[in-house]
Amino acid sequence: SGNASPAVLGPRFRVKLRQERSRALSYVGRWRRVYRSSASARHVAAPQSGWNVARTSFRGRAVAWVSSTGPKGGSARVYVDGRYVRTVSLRSDRTRARVVVFSKRWNASRRHRVVIRLVGSSRNVPVDAFVILR
């Protein structure tokens, strides 16, 4: 039909999946590894008390926090490169696994740091994984 055009190459990229027990993640407070068959690696990091923090540093041009949502979901503040970005609520009508609950992208690949800080005594704020686009 005459709609052919030459192939165009897009930018090169790599995707990195950091599971909850990656050495590139660090946790402050009491966290434990909990089995969840629906999680990306069958486990999540679950806080055992409020006021806990999960964090990671990486080089990339995009990042996504993967968690689960549900009726008992808690809330967390997300900081990127030391600045507050927004508060994420994991509360929803039904339980869902492997949900991208936060994402951020930049024009170029650079060094970044993401901090997830639980709000108040929220405990149902699991960390399943972080997805990083380099």
PDB file of C-alpha atoms in Angstrom:
ATOM      1  CA  SER A   1       0.000   0.000   0.000  1.00  0.00           C
ATOM      2  CA  GLY A   2       3.012   2.277  -0.173  1.00  0.00           C
ATOM      3  CA  ASN A   3       3.241   2.934   3.592  1.00  0.00           C
ATOM      4  CA  ALA A   4       6.746   1.548   4.020  1.00  0.00           C
ATOM      5  CA  SER A   5       9.457   3.623   5.630  1.00  0.00           C
ATOM      6  CA  PRO A   6      13.058   2.896   6.533  1.00  0.00           C
ATOM      7  CA  ALA A   7      13.814   1.424   9.953  1.00  0.00           C
ATOM      8  CA  VAL A   8      14.870   3.892  12.617  1.00  0.00           C
ATOM      9  CA  LEU A   9      16.946   2.903  15.613  1.00  0.00           C
ATOM     10  CA  GLY A  10      15.939   4.299  18.982  1.00  0.00           C
ATOM     11  CA  PRO A  11      18.193   4.999  21.940  1.00  0.00           C
ATOM     12  CA  ARG A  12      20.027   2.090  23.522  1.00  0.00           C
ATOM     13  CA  PHE A  13      18.964   1.211  27.040  1.00  0.00           C
ATOM     14  CA  ARG A  14      19.241  -1.512  29.652  1.00  0.00           C
ATOM     15  CA  VAL A  15      16.729  -2.450  32.289  1.00  0.00           C
ATOM     16  CA  LYS A  16      17.896  -3.465  35.747  1.00  0.00           C
ATOM     17  CA  LEU A  17      15.559  -5.141  38.240  1.00  0.00           C
ATOM     18  CA  ARG A  18      16.577  -4.784  41.895  1.00  0.00           C
ATOM     19  CA  GLN A  19      14.709  -7.263  44.031  1.00  0.00           C
ATOM     20  CA  GLU A  20      13.945  -6.624  47.693  1.00  0.00           C
ATOM     21  CA  ARG A  21      17.118  -8.303  48.904  1.00  0.00           C
ATOM     22  CA  SER A  22      19.530  -6.686  46.483  1.00  0.00           C
ATOM     23  CA  ARG A  23      22.696  -5.353  48.104  1.00  0.00           C
ATOM     24  CA  ALA A  24      21.982  -2.080  46.306  1.00  0.00           C
ATOM     25  CA  LEU A  25      18.973  -1.514  48.598  1.00  0.00           C
ATOM     26  CA  SER A  26      19.318  -0.503  52.222  1.00  0.00           C
ATOM     27  CA  TYR A  27      16.756  -0.408  54.994  1.00  0.00           C
ATOM     28  CA  VAL A  28      16.546   1.616  58.194  1.00  0.00           C
ATOM     29  CA  GLY A  29      14.387   0.297  61.012  1.00  0.00           C
ATOM     30  CA  ARG A  30      12.897  -3.168  61.373  1.00  0.00           C
ATOM     31  CA  TRP A  31      12.175  -4.922  58.074  1.00  0.00           C
ATOM     32  CA  ARG A  32      11.795  -8.600  57.313  1.00  0.00           C
ATOM     33  CA  ARG A  33      11.623 -10.679  54.195  1.00  0.00           C
ATOM     34  CA  VAL A  34       8.098 -12.053  53.696  1.00  0.00           C
ATOM     35  CA  TYR A  35       7.020 -14.775  51.265  1.00  0.00           C
ATOM     36  CA  ARG A  36       4.357 -13.648  48.793  1.00  0.00           C
ATOM     37  CA  SER A  37       3.737 -15.919  45.835  1.00  0.00           C
ATOM     38  CA  SER A  38       2.471 -12.974  43.789  1.00  0.00           C
ATOM     39  CA  ALA A  39       5.634 -10.862  44.269  1.00  0.00           C
ATOM     40  CA  SER A  40       8.174 -10.497  41.475  1.00  0.00           C
ATOM     41  CA  ALA A  41      10.717 -12.738  43.249  1.00  0.00           C
ATOM     42  CA  ARG A  42       8.190 -14.450  45.552  1.00  0.00           C
ATOM     43  CA  HIS A  43       9.271 -12.198  48.458  1.00  0.00           C
ATOM     44  CA  VAL A  44       8.904  -8.590  49.593  1.00  0.00           C
ATOM     45  CA  ALA A  45      10.637  -6.502  52.235  1.00  0.00           C
ATOM     46  CA  ALA A  46       7.971  -5.655  54.813  1.00  0.00           C
ATOM     47  CA  PRO A  47       8.414  -3.034  57.545  1.00  0.00           C
ATOM     48  CA  GLN A  48       7.750  -4.273  61.064  1.00  0.00           C
ATOM     49  CA  SER A  49       7.120  -0.858  62.554  1.00  0.00           C
ATOM     50  CA  GLY A  50       6.379   2.659  61.390  1.00  0.00           C
ATOM     51  CA  TRP A  51       8.911   5.364  60.589  1.00  0.00           C
ATOM     52  CA  ASN A  52      11.058   2.956  58.549  1.00  0.00           C
ATOM     53  CA  VAL A  53      13.044   3.853  55.432  1.00  0.00           C
ATOM     54  CA  ALA A  54      14.054   1.957  52.275  1.00  0.00           C
ATOM     55  CA  ARG A  55      16.557   3.501  49.858  1.00  0.00           C
ATOM     56  CA  THR A  56      18.609   2.838  46.779  1.00  0.00           C
ATOM     57  CA  SER A  57      21.156   4.674  44.652  1.00  0.00           C
ATOM     58  CA  PHE A  58      21.640   4.029  40.959  1.00  0.00           C
ATOM     59  CA  ARG A  59      22.762   5.424  37.646  1.00  0.00           C
ATOM     60  CA  GLY A  60      19.924   5.693  35.186  1.00  0.00           C
ATOM     61  CA  ARG A  61      17.363   7.776  33.344  1.00  0.00           C
ATOM     62  CA  ALA A  62      14.218   6.250  34.885  1.00  0.00           C
ATOM     63  CA  VAL A  63      13.197   4.411  38.037  1.00  0.00           C
ATOM     64  CA  ALA A  64      10.023   2.668  39.206  1.00  0.00           C
ATOM     65  CA  TRP A  65       9.078   1.355  42.640  1.00  0.00           C
ATOM     66  CA  VAL A  66       7.134  -1.926  42.450  1.00  0.00           C
ATOM     67  CA  SER A  67       4.894  -2.835  45.390  1.00  0.00           C
ATOM     68  CA  SER A  68       1.463  -4.224  46.141  1.00  0.00           C
ATOM     69  CA  THR A  69      -1.752  -2.360  46.879  1.00  0.00           C
ATOM     70  CA  GLY A  70      -4.858  -3.313  48.826  1.00  0.00           C
ATOM     71  CA  PRO A  71      -7.513  -2.299  51.367  1.00  0.00           C
ATOM     72  CA  LYS A  72      -4.950  -2.177  54.196  1.00  0.00           C
ATOM     73  CA  GLY A  73      -2.232  -0.394  52.208  1.00  0.00           C
ATOM     74  CA  GLY A  74      -0.176   2.246  53.989  1.00  0.00           C
ATOM     75  CA  SER A  75       1.485   5.423  52.771  1.00  0.00           C
ATOM     76  CA  ALA A  76       5.048   6.524  52.154  1.00  0.00           C
ATOM     77  CA  ARG A  77       6.784   9.736  51.176  1.00  0.00           C
ATOM     78  CA  VAL A  78       9.118   9.440  48.204  1.00  0.00           C
ATOM     79  CA  TYR A  79      12.263  11.540  48.008  1.00  0.00           C
ATOM     80  CA  VAL A  80      14.481  11.701  44.927  1.00  0.00           C
ATOM     81  CA  ASP A  81      17.957  13.174  45.165  1.00  0.00           C
ATOM     82  CA  GLY A  82      17.148  14.613  48.587  1.00  0.00           C
ATOM     83  CA  ARG A  83      13.916  16.351  47.528  1.00  0.00           C
ATOM     84  CA  TYR A  84      10.391  15.379  48.453  1.00  0.00           C
ATOM     85  CA  VAL A  85       8.476  14.316  45.321  1.00  0.00           C
ATOM     86  CA  ARG A  86       5.123  13.043  46.598  1.00  0.00           C
ATOM     87  CA  THR A  87       3.290  10.805  49.043  1.00  0.00           C
ATOM     88  CA  VAL A  88       2.265   7.427  47.650  1.00  0.00           C
ATOM     89  CA  SER A  89      -0.784   5.641  49.036  1.00  0.00           C
ATOM     90  CA  LEU A  90      -0.894   1.865  48.606  1.00  0.00           C
ATOM     91  CA  ARG A  91      -4.569   1.723  49.569  1.00  0.00           C
ATOM     92  CA  SER A  92      -6.958   0.379  46.904  1.00  0.00           C
ATOM     93  CA  ASP A  93     -10.295  -1.427  46.766  1.00  0.00           C
ATOM     94  CA  ARG A  94      -8.761  -4.764  45.892  1.00  0.00           C
ATOM     95  CA  THR A  95      -5.405  -6.428  46.405  1.00  0.00           C
ATOM     96  CA  ARG A  96      -2.997  -6.217  43.485  1.00  0.00           C
ATOM     97  CA  ALA A  97       0.587  -7.409  43.185  1.00  0.00           C
ATOM     98  CA  ARG A  98       3.528  -6.123  41.151  1.00  0.00           C
ATOM     99  CA  VAL A  99       2.126  -2.618  40.763  1.00  0.00           C
ATOM    100  CA  VAL A 100       4.289   0.326  39.736  1.00  0.00           C
ATOM    101  CA  VAL A 101       3.312   2.702  42.525  1.00  0.00           C
ATOM    102  CA  PHE A 102       5.883   5.399  41.730  1.00  0.00           C
ATOM    103  CA  SER A 103       8.028   6.264  38.729  1.00  0.00           C
ATOM    104  CA  LYS A 104      10.285   9.101  37.669  1.00  0.00           C
ATOM    105  CA  ARG A 105      12.315   9.749  34.541  1.00  0.00           C
ATOM    106  CA  TRP A 106      15.009  12.134  33.376  1.00  0.00           C
ATOM    107  CA  ASN A 107      16.362  13.148  29.958  1.00  0.00           C
ATOM    108  CA  ALA A 108      19.805  11.661  30.545  1.00  0.00           C
ATOM    109  CA  SER A 109      21.330   8.858  32.568  1.00  0.00           C
ATOM    110  CA  ARG A 110      22.762  10.228  35.818  1.00  0.00           C
ATOM    111  CA  ARG A 111      23.384   9.183  39.401  1.00  0.00           C
ATOM    112  CA  HIS A 112      20.234   9.332  41.575  1.00  0.00           C
ATOM    113  CA  ARG A 113      19.020   8.295  45.007  1.00  0.00           C
ATOM    114  CA  VAL A 114      15.459   7.271  45.918  1.00  0.00           C
ATOM    115  CA  VAL A 115      14.259   7.165  49.523  1.00  0.00           C
ATOM    116  CA  ILE A 116      10.935   5.648  50.603  1.00  0.00           C
ATOM    117  CA  ARG A 117       9.974   6.951  54.068  1.00  0.00           C
ATOM    118  CA  LEU A 118       6.920   5.441  55.748  1.00  0.00           C
ATOM    119  CA  VAL A 119       4.296   7.926  56.893  1.00  0.00           C
ATOM    120  CA  GLY A 120       3.617   7.784  60.632  1.00  0.00           C
ATOM    121  CA  SER A 121       2.971   4.275  61.856  1.00  0.00           C
ATOM    122  CA  SER A 122       2.174   2.856  58.394  1.00  0.00           C
ATOM    123  CA  ARG A 123       3.334  -0.733  58.224  1.00  0.00           C
ATOM    124  CA  ASN A 124       1.743  -2.127  55.079  1.00  0.00           C
ATOM    125  CA  VAL A 125       4.225  -0.562  52.657  1.00  0.00           C
ATOM    126  CA  PRO A 126       6.119  -3.482  51.090  1.00  0.00           C
ATOM    127  CA  VAL A 127       9.090  -3.122  48.785  1.00  0.00           C
ATOM    128  CA  ASP A 128       8.888  -5.704  46.016  1.00  0.00           C
ATOM    129  CA  ALA A 129      11.492  -4.275  43.636  1.00  0.00           C
ATOM    130  CA  PHE A 130      12.903  -1.243  41.875  1.00  0.00           C
ATOM    131  CA  VAL A 131      13.133  -1.156  38.076  1.00  0.00           C
ATOM    132  CA  ILE A 132      15.903   1.025  36.678  1.00  0.00           C
ATOM    133  CA  LEU A 133      16.237   2.109  33.066  1.00  0.00           C
ATOM    134  CA  ARG A 134      19.817   2.952  32.208  1.00  0.00           C
TER     135      ARG A 134
END
